[in-house]
Amino acid sequence: GDSVTQMEGPVTLSEEAFLTINCTYTATGYPSLFWYVQYPGEGLQLLLKATKADDKGSNKGFEATYRKETTSFHLEKGSVQVSDSAVYFCALSIPHFGNEKLTFGTGTRLTIIP
Amino acid sequence: DAGVIQSPRHEVTEMGQEVTLRCKPISGHNSLFWYRQTMMRGLELLIYFNNNVPIDDSGMPEDRFSAKMPNASFSTLKIQPSEPRDSAVYFCASSWGGTGAYEQYFGPGTRLTVT
């Protein structure tokens, strides 16, 4: 079945450090890939997405590139801020009618220290 | 645009009581999802609807849980009777498959505490 494997957390970084959160996937079809972010006390928010191989999703300084050859979608940011502290979820969906479920990774908790 | 609306935001109830959680999806979205999130089990999909029809309820824990979607703008998740192990944050999410990517938009959640 489809699955997503994320880097285990928690991850603690100093402000302005470089961030990478690894995500790899297994899918039977051609998935769309997503990163969601959950700030404390809130629901999940879509951070970025990519729908085909070599697409790069980007938002708020975060980037992720859909790598079909390595089945990966790693999240990166060049300089993190305290406000980036949150839980990050990698997810995939196989876009065909009647099966719109997202398969989520377990989440990676990120804490940024001033 | 209003996002996904959930009510109540917090619910505290005693074991054995009926609990009803409510969700209003984003207007125009045709799929609706109910999730449960706990520290121990993470994020779990309970059930989802497409065009108001339940498509997959394999995640519903047991018969105490039921969900309905009487129209495109409203859904409920009911727990009867509630138990302490049902304590969790319950999220509703909606999506529209027209883009082909099926990204979901989440509500703020209902924090349920069963004592």
Tab-separated table of C-alpha atoms in Angstrom:
chain	number	residue	atom	x	y	z
A	1	GLY	CA	0.000	0.000	0.000
A	2	ASP	CA	0.895	3.665	-0.169
A	3	SER	CA	3.034	4.994	2.656
A	4	VAL	CA	5.088	7.996	3.738
A	5	THR	CA	8.189	7.830	5.910
A	6	GLN	CA	9.384	10.971	7.625
A	7	MET	CA	12.469	11.894	9.540
A	8	GLU	CA	11.990	11.135	13.212
A	9	GLY	CA	11.819	14.087	15.530
A	10	PRO	CA	11.994	16.122	17.501
A	11	VAL	CA	14.362	18.456	15.688
A	12	THR	CA	15.859	21.417	17.506
A	13	LEU	CA	17.762	24.136	15.645
A	14	SER	CA	19.084	27.579	16.351
A	15	GLU	CA	17.548	30.569	14.601
A	16	GLU	CA	18.971	31.152	11.087
A	17	ALA	CA	20.122	27.536	10.762
A	18	PHE	CA	19.496	25.490	7.614
A	19	LEU	CA	16.622	23.032	7.836
A	20	THR	CA	16.075	19.708	6.125
A	21	ILE	CA	13.269	17.321	7.008
A	22	ASN	CA	13.469	14.099	5.041
A	23	CYS	CA	10.444	12.459	3.478
A	24	THR	CA	10.304	9.371	1.292
A	25	TYR	CA	7.270	7.630	-0.100
A	26	THR	CA	5.978	4.384	-1.537
A	27	ALA	CA	3.100	4.575	-3.968
A	28	THR	CA	1.485	2.328	-6.541
A	29	GLY	CA	0.609	5.151	-8.904
A	30	TYR	CA	1.819	8.677	-9.592
A	31	PRO	CA	1.176	10.611	-6.417
A	32	SER	CA	0.804	14.259	-5.659
A	33	LEU	CA	2.987	15.239	-2.694
A	34	PHE	CA	2.331	17.715	0.076
A	35	TRP	CA	3.860	19.274	3.144
A	36	TYR	CA	1.468	20.368	5.869
A	37	VAL	CA	2.346	22.390	8.967
A	38	GLN	CA	0.566	22.376	12.313
A	39	TYR	CA	1.202	25.256	14.692
A	40	PRO	CA	0.413	24.741	18.387
A	41	GLY	CA	-3.310	24.553	19.043
A	42	GLU	CA	-4.262	24.767	15.376
A	43	GLY	CA	-5.302	22.511	12.520
A	44	LEU	CA	-3.023	21.427	9.717
A	45	GLN	CA	-2.280	23.989	7.011
A	46	LEU	CA	-1.076	23.224	3.524
A	47	LEU	CA	2.479	24.534	3.245
A	48	LEU	CA	3.371	23.473	-0.290
A	49	LYS	CA	2.668	20.843	-2.907
A	50	ALA	CA	4.018	19.244	-6.075
A	51	THR	CA	2.007	17.219	-8.548
A	52	LYS	CA	4.587	15.715	-10.882
A	53	ALA	CA	8.215	14.663	-11.023
A	54	ASP	CA	10.796	17.472	-10.794
A	55	ASP	CA	8.182	19.998	-9.669
A	56	LYS	CA	9.344	22.272	-6.880
A	57	GLY	CA	6.813	23.478	-4.352
A	58	SER	CA	7.645	26.592	-2.375
A	59	ASN	CA	6.029	28.831	0.221
A	60	LYS	CA	7.192	31.067	3.084
A	61	GLY	CA	10.843	30.308	2.308
A	62	PHE	CA	10.287	26.544	2.399
A	63	GLU	CA	10.975	24.395	-0.654
A	64	ALA	CA	10.585	20.753	-1.624
A	65	THR	CA	11.332	19.030	-4.929
A	66	TYR	CA	9.466	15.953	-6.168
A	67	ARG	CA	12.191	13.397	-6.899
A	68	LYS	CA	10.729	10.366	-8.605
A	69	GLU	CA	14.058	8.561	-8.952
A	70	THR	CA	14.637	8.605	-5.193
A	71	THR	CA	10.911	8.683	-4.239
A	72	SER	CA	11.602	11.651	-2.016
A	73	PHE	CA	10.138	15.055	-1.181
A	74	HIS	CA	12.490	16.598	1.380
A	75	LEU	CA	11.534	19.893	2.996
A	76	GLU	CA	14.203	22.610	3.174
A	77	LYS	CA	14.564	26.165	4.388
A	78	GLY	CA	17.713	28.207	4.264
A	79	SER	CA	17.272	30.211	7.452
A	80	VAL	CA	14.701	29.202	10.032
A	81	GLN	CA	12.945	31.532	12.443
A	82	VAL	CA	11.418	30.985	15.873
A	83	SER	CA	7.996	31.314	14.250
A	84	ASP	CA	8.714	28.155	12.199
A	85	SER	CA	8.425	26.046	15.342
A	86	ALA	CA	5.633	23.589	14.558
A	87	VAL	CA	4.922	20.000	13.533
A	88	TYR	CA	5.504	19.227	9.847
A	89	PHE	CA	3.690	16.431	8.012
A	90	CYS	CA	4.581	14.960	4.642
A	91	ALA	CA	1.658	13.462	2.724
A	92	LEU	CA	0.697	11.968	-0.617
A	93	SER	CA	-2.444	11.337	-2.607
A	94	ILE	CA	-3.091	9.335	-5.716
A	95	PRO	CA	-5.286	11.644	-7.785
A	96	HIS	CA	-7.983	9.484	-9.244
A	97	PHE	CA	-11.674	9.766	-8.800
A	98	GLY	CA	-13.164	8.091	-5.791
A	99	ASN	CA	-9.965	7.856	-3.785
A	100	GLU	CA	-8.987	11.238	-2.455
A	101	LYS	CA	-7.451	10.156	0.784
A	102	LEU	CA	-4.206	11.678	1.932
A	103	THR	CA	-1.627	9.316	3.368
A	104	PHE	CA	0.305	11.166	6.074
A	105	GLY	CA	3.672	10.619	7.628
A	106	THR	CA	3.929	10.584	11.399
A	107	GLY	CA	4.983	14.216	11.649
A	108	THR	CA	8.237	15.888	12.683
A	109	ARG	CA	8.246	18.350	15.558
A	110	LEU	CA	10.555	21.303	14.920
A	111	THR	CA	11.681	23.685	17.646
A	112	ILE	CA	13.725	26.783	16.818
A	113	ILE	CA	15.752	28.334	19.614
A	114	PRO	CA	16.488	32.081	19.525
B	1	ASP	CA	-13.120	33.142	2.238
B	2	ALA	CA	-14.259	31.353	5.350
B	3	GLY	CA	-12.307	28.223	5.993
B	4	VAL	CA	-13.604	24.971	7.407
B	5	ILE	CA	-15.696	25.730	10.484
B	6	GLN	CA	-15.933	23.342	13.406
B	7	SER	CA	-17.970	23.508	16.560
B	8	PRO	CA	-17.628	23.355	19.434
B	9	ARG	CA	-13.918	24.176	19.776
B	10	HIS	CA	-13.768	22.501	23.154
B	11	GLU	CA	-16.027	19.867	24.669
B	12	VAL	CA	-15.810	18.338	28.112
B	13	THR	CA	-18.230	15.574	28.915
B	14	GLU	CA	-18.673	12.653	31.249
B	15	MET	CA	-18.256	9.055	30.255
B	16	GLY	CA	-21.469	7.618	28.832
B	17	GLN	CA	-22.760	10.886	27.432
B	18	GLU	CA	-23.486	11.504	23.762
B	19	VAL	CA	-21.171	13.900	21.969
B	20	THR	CA	-21.874	15.575	18.629
B	21	LEU	CA	-19.186	17.391	16.700
B	22	ARG	CA	-20.107	19.642	13.805
B	23	CYS	CA	-18.375	20.713	10.624
B	24	LYS	CA	-19.102	23.149	7.824
B	25	PRO	CA	-16.800	22.571	4.831
B	26	ILE	CA	-15.542	25.221	2.473
B	27	SER	CA	-18.240	26.190	0.007
B	28	GLY	CA	-17.840	24.353	-3.293
B	29	HIS	CA	-15.749	21.541	-1.879
B	30	ASN	CA	-17.139	18.092	-2.617
B	31	SER	CA	-15.182	15.899	-0.215
B	32	LEU	CA	-15.173	15.966	3.566
B	33	PHE	CA	-12.907	14.127	5.973
B	34	TRP	CA	-13.005	13.457	9.710
B	35	TYR	CA	-9.699	12.858	11.531
B	36	ARG	CA	-8.701	12.166	15.092
B	37	GLN	CA	-5.353	13.209	16.554
B	38	THR	CA	-3.767	11.908	19.751
B	39	MET	CA	-0.231	11.844	21.062
B	40	MET	CA	-0.203	8.061	21.089
B	41	ARG	CA	-1.733	7.316	17.697
B	42	GLY	CA	-0.996	10.485	15.749
B	43	LEU	CA	-3.378	11.572	12.996
B	44	GLU	CA	-6.002	8.983	12.005
B	45	LEU	CA	-8.575	9.219	9.212
B	46	LEU	CA	-11.951	8.128	10.570
B	47	ILE	CA	-14.254	8.539	7.577
B	48	TYR	CA	-14.613	10.519	4.400
B	49	PHE	CA	-17.475	11.588	2.176
B	50	ASN	CA	-17.597	12.453	-1.494
B	51	ASN	CA	-20.637	14.378	-2.727
B	52	ASN	CA	-22.295	13.691	0.664
B	53	VAL	CA	-21.896	9.912	0.313
B	54	PRO	CA	-19.660	7.984	2.739
B	55	ILE	CA	-16.830	6.462	0.723
B	56	ASP	CA	-14.563	4.933	3.323
B	57	ASP	CA	-15.438	4.458	6.992
B	58	SER	CA	-12.794	1.829	7.715
B	59	GLY	CA	-11.140	4.130	10.227
B	60	MET	CA	-14.182	4.462	12.464
B	61	PRO	CA	-13.084	2.802	15.701
B	62	GLU	CA	-16.303	1.047	16.602
B	63	ASP	CA	-20.069	1.235	16.473
B	64	ARG	CA	-20.124	3.978	19.059
B	65	PHE	CA	-18.960	6.336	16.331
B	66	SER	CA	-21.237	7.504	13.528
B	67	ALA	CA	-21.004	10.265	10.939
B	68	LYS	CA	-23.520	11.899	8.664
B	69	MET	CA	-23.477	14.425	5.890
B	70	PRO	CA	-27.072	15.433	5.166
B	71	ASN	CA	-26.062	18.126	2.680
B	72	ALA	CA	-23.017	19.669	1.068
B	73	SER	CA	-22.550	22.270	3.780
B	74	PHE	CA	-22.837	20.268	6.986
B	75	SER	CA	-21.534	17.116	8.634
B	76	THR	CA	-21.671	15.636	12.109
B	77	LEU	CA	-19.586	13.107	13.979
B	78	LYS	CA	-21.392	11.508	16.892
B	79	ILE	CA	-20.008	9.404	19.711
B	80	GLN	CA	-22.543	7.507	21.804
B	81	PRO	CA	-21.731	6.545	24.480
B	82	SER	CA	-18.461	8.397	24.955
B	83	GLU	CA	-15.499	6.870	26.794
B	84	PRO	CA	-12.326	8.415	28.262
B	85	ARG	CA	-10.238	6.861	25.490
B	86	ASP	CA	-12.140	8.979	22.981
B	87	SER	CA	-10.395	12.063	24.342
B	88	ALA	CA	-8.571	13.612	21.388
B	89	VAL	CA	-8.614	16.496	18.959
B	90	TYR	CA	-11.035	15.865	16.116
B	91	PHE	CA	-10.419	17.613	12.826
B	92	CYS	CA	-12.655	18.089	9.854
B	93	ALA	CA	-11.138	18.791	6.441
B	94	SER	CA	-12.564	19.426	3.000
B	95	SER	CA	-11.239	19.308	-0.531
B	96	TRP	CA	-12.205	19.764	-4.133
B	97	GLY	CA	-10.843	17.337	-6.663
B	98	GLY	CA	-11.096	19.685	-9.605
B	99	THR	CA	-7.408	20.551	-9.515
B	100	GLY	CA	-6.469	16.897	-9.541
B	101	ALA	CA	-4.191	17.345	-6.556
B	102	TYR	CA	-6.792	16.869	-3.817
B	103	GLU	CA	-5.189	19.091	-1.223
B	104	GLN	CA	-7.251	19.179	1.946
B	105	TYR	CA	-8.100	22.207	4.056
B	106	PHE	CA	-8.400	21.595	7.764
B	107	GLY	CA	-10.596	23.192	10.373
B	108	PRO	CA	-9.254	24.345	13.752
B	109	GLY	CA	-10.372	21.151	15.471
B	110	THR	CA	-12.551	20.210	18.428
B	111	ARG	CA	-10.700	19.231	21.575
B	112	LEU	CA	-12.778	16.546	23.286
B	113	THR	CA	-12.189	15.537	26.874
B	114	VAL	CA	-14.187	12.654	28.299
B	115	THR	CA	-13.923	12.277	32.079
